[in-house]
Amino acid sequence: MIHPVIQAVTDRIRERSRTRRAAFQARIQRQAEQGKTRAALACGNLAHAVAASSCDEKGRILDMTRANVGIVTAYNDMLSAHQPYQGYPDQIKAVLAELGHSAQVAGGVPAMCDGVTQGQPGMDMSLFSRDLIAQATALSLSHNTFDATLLLGICDKIAPGQIMGALSHAHLPTAFVPAGPMASGISNDEKVKVRQQYAAGEVGRDALLQMECGAYHSAGTCTFYGTANTNQLVFEAMGLMLPGSAFVHPHSALRQALTAEAARRISAMIPGSPAYRPLITVLDERSLVNGLVALLASGGSTNHSIHMVALARAAGLELTWDDLSDLSDVVPLLVRMYPNGPADVNAFEQAGAVPGLMRRLAQGNLIHLDATPTFGEMQDYLSRPQLVDGKLVWQPVGESTDPSVLSPSGSVFQVTGGTKLLAGNLGRAVVKVSAVAPEYRVIEAPARVFSSQHTVEAAYKAGELNQDAVIVVRHNGPAANGMPELHKLMPVLGNLQKAGHKVALVTDGRLSGASGKIPAAIHVTPEALHGGAIGLLRDGDMLRVDAETGTLDCLTDLSGRSQAEIDLTLEQEGWGRELFSVMRRAVSSAECGATIFD
């Protein structure tokens, strides 16, 4: 049995996607029919492919009865989440060599950290990077020398981009190999407190830097439940990695055992083997819905209201915000991690981790247990890994060991999911309602209109925002400037809320997956540049953001305003889009998946 709404959403995705999915399946079937593509390469092609390999490696790669696994890595040694990947290729190669198989690093993809670029010019490239990563992954696999794919990537746009690119070679068995979170540093509440104090001028840069270095202090993902850790939770729930592997610490014995096991298992699933299980078999409408349900039940990043649509499109599936909204109406919030609560991802791992969440969802008939994961069966994803006498085993997960982080059987933190769709005369948007206290979920106040997060910050420092207000930040959509995260706004708006003002945010831009507390209607569509009503707003217009009923309205009559006024506003604000129009043309033709402009 499965909840009727879950089934209905799954069915309509399947029906809506019938033509697109059939075309995708036909393309992948043509690839699969070529068999072991390495065997069809000319001798010169093969010589190039093994020229740098040792004699033993050459022998294994040229032996067509053996598996050759392609590794696509996001390793760099600047970013904490990806630094642990440095030694993964060597470990994977050593494990496979013992079995008579081989692996090669097919390619690397850029790993851009939004934490480094927040509020900086580099952030304007952030969302574009997802499509670049998708293309880089597809190009890395285009040598046609591989029998399976292992993806080494975790954060923000990186993991979604990698799976989008891997779907261009969906005839190959494919899995993510995660690296895990850093140990907990200072509390998230303390982090927010110091940031707000700095924004208010109460502490200096030295205190802020000391706090930040205490929060981000070692290898691994950041410990809050932002986009990076949402990737890991959602992709595990979709069956794209080993059960229970998402949040095991880097460099631990268990992490090393899981990496080795992923390599061993994927090598046994190659084309022509009885265990052959290509990516196209795994990523269908059922696994997609399982990922969405896990996203909503955990209060995950609103960035996934964009990423999951693009990921689905790359798999020939048509997902809409209405699907997400209908699921959110029946999927309860079962997890409290910052910004939805004080705990971090390490506390979630200890409480039961993703298998504990999947167990709770299965109890409510909210996931497709008949979906096909990369490894084993979906029932296996209700089990946790551990080392027993040095051997890796999985044990069924029990009740939550921390009911304040992962709700136990029979209870929920909220009867609906973490993300809510808003709609009204300003267009459509999403809000991360799980992070907003009930008393702040309905805001009616005059608009203060800006086109940059930096000008909002300047107005705050000038004392111009000491009032009830809905802060409008427009011309920050994907067609305008690449849709940068506007996380720099959060300390400012947090201070206004703390001062007792009713405050909300309305923007055609987006926020960090870690953003919370402030009711924020983000990803407003149509965006201002495409004639959206958000472009017609003026200071003083009365706006209503209602995260309870799901409405987003201007209460002031806008009927006398026109597109000409939007264009004049653009000119007055000195907004230029030449650079972004060039980038748009460069990425919008991507064949390996839907771009952010679809």
PDB file of C-alpha atoms in Angstrom, residues 225 230 233-239 284-298 304 308 324 327 357-358 361 366-368 378:
ATOM      1  CA  TYR A 225      21.114  21.129   6.971  1.00  0.00           C
ATOM      2  CA  THR A 230      20.078  17.887   1.529  1.00  0.00           C
ATOM      3  CA  LEU A 233      19.839  12.798   2.230  1.00  0.00           C
ATOM      4  CA  VAL A 234      17.707  13.027  -0.916  1.00  0.00           C
ATOM      5  CA  PHE A 235      20.061  10.992  -3.103  1.00  0.00           C
ATOM      6  CA  GLU A 236      20.306   8.252  -0.490  1.00  0.00           C
ATOM      7  CA  ALA A 237      16.507   8.175  -0.298  1.00  0.00           C
ATOM      8  CA  MET A 238      16.453   7.832  -4.093  1.00  0.00           C
ATOM      9  CA  GLY A 239      18.730   4.802  -3.849  1.00  0.00           C
ATOM     10  CA  ASP A 284      12.399   6.726 -12.582  1.00  0.00           C
ATOM     11  CA  GLU A 285       9.255   8.453 -11.306  1.00  0.00           C
ATOM     12  CA  ARG A 286       9.166   6.270  -8.173  1.00  0.00           C
ATOM     13  CA  SER A 287      12.696   7.090  -7.042  1.00  0.00           C
ATOM     14  CA  LEU A 288      12.087  10.739  -7.916  1.00  0.00           C
ATOM     15  CA  VAL A 289       9.003  10.853  -5.679  1.00  0.00           C
ATOM     16  CA  ASN A 290      10.889   9.031  -2.896  1.00  0.00           C
ATOM     17  CA  GLY A 291      13.504  11.779  -3.025  1.00  0.00           C
ATOM     18  CA  LEU A 292      10.875  14.518  -2.951  1.00  0.00           C
ATOM     19  CA  VAL A 293       9.099  12.930   0.005  1.00  0.00           C
ATOM     20  CA  ALA A 294      12.384  12.696   1.919  1.00  0.00           C
ATOM     21  CA  LEU A 295      13.139  16.328   1.015  1.00  0.00           C
ATOM     22  CA  LEU A 296       9.814  17.508   2.438  1.00  0.00           C
ATOM     23  CA  ALA A 297       9.859  15.263   5.511  1.00  0.00           C
ATOM     24  CA  SER A 298      13.318  16.524   6.460  1.00  0.00           C
ATOM     25  CA  HIS A 304      15.901  21.512  -4.551  1.00  0.00           C
ATOM     26  CA  MET A 308      14.891  18.324  -8.705  1.00  0.00           C
ATOM     27  CA  LEU A 324       5.874  19.283  -4.850  1.00  0.00           C
ATOM     28  CA  LEU A 327       3.207  16.049  -1.749  1.00  0.00           C
ATOM     29  CA  LEU A 357      13.761   8.645   8.323  1.00  0.00           C
ATOM     30  CA  MET A 358      12.996   6.080   5.615  1.00  0.00           C
ATOM     31  CA  LEU A 361       8.156   7.226   5.923  1.00  0.00           C
ATOM     32  CA  LEU A 366       4.763   7.514   2.018  1.00  0.00           C
ATOM     33  CA  ILE A 367       7.550   5.955  -0.082  1.00  0.00           C
ATOM     34  CA  HIS A 368       7.666   3.487  -2.945  1.00  0.00           C
ATOM     35  CA  MET A 378      14.519  -0.415  -1.134  1.00  0.00           C
TER      36      MET A 378
END
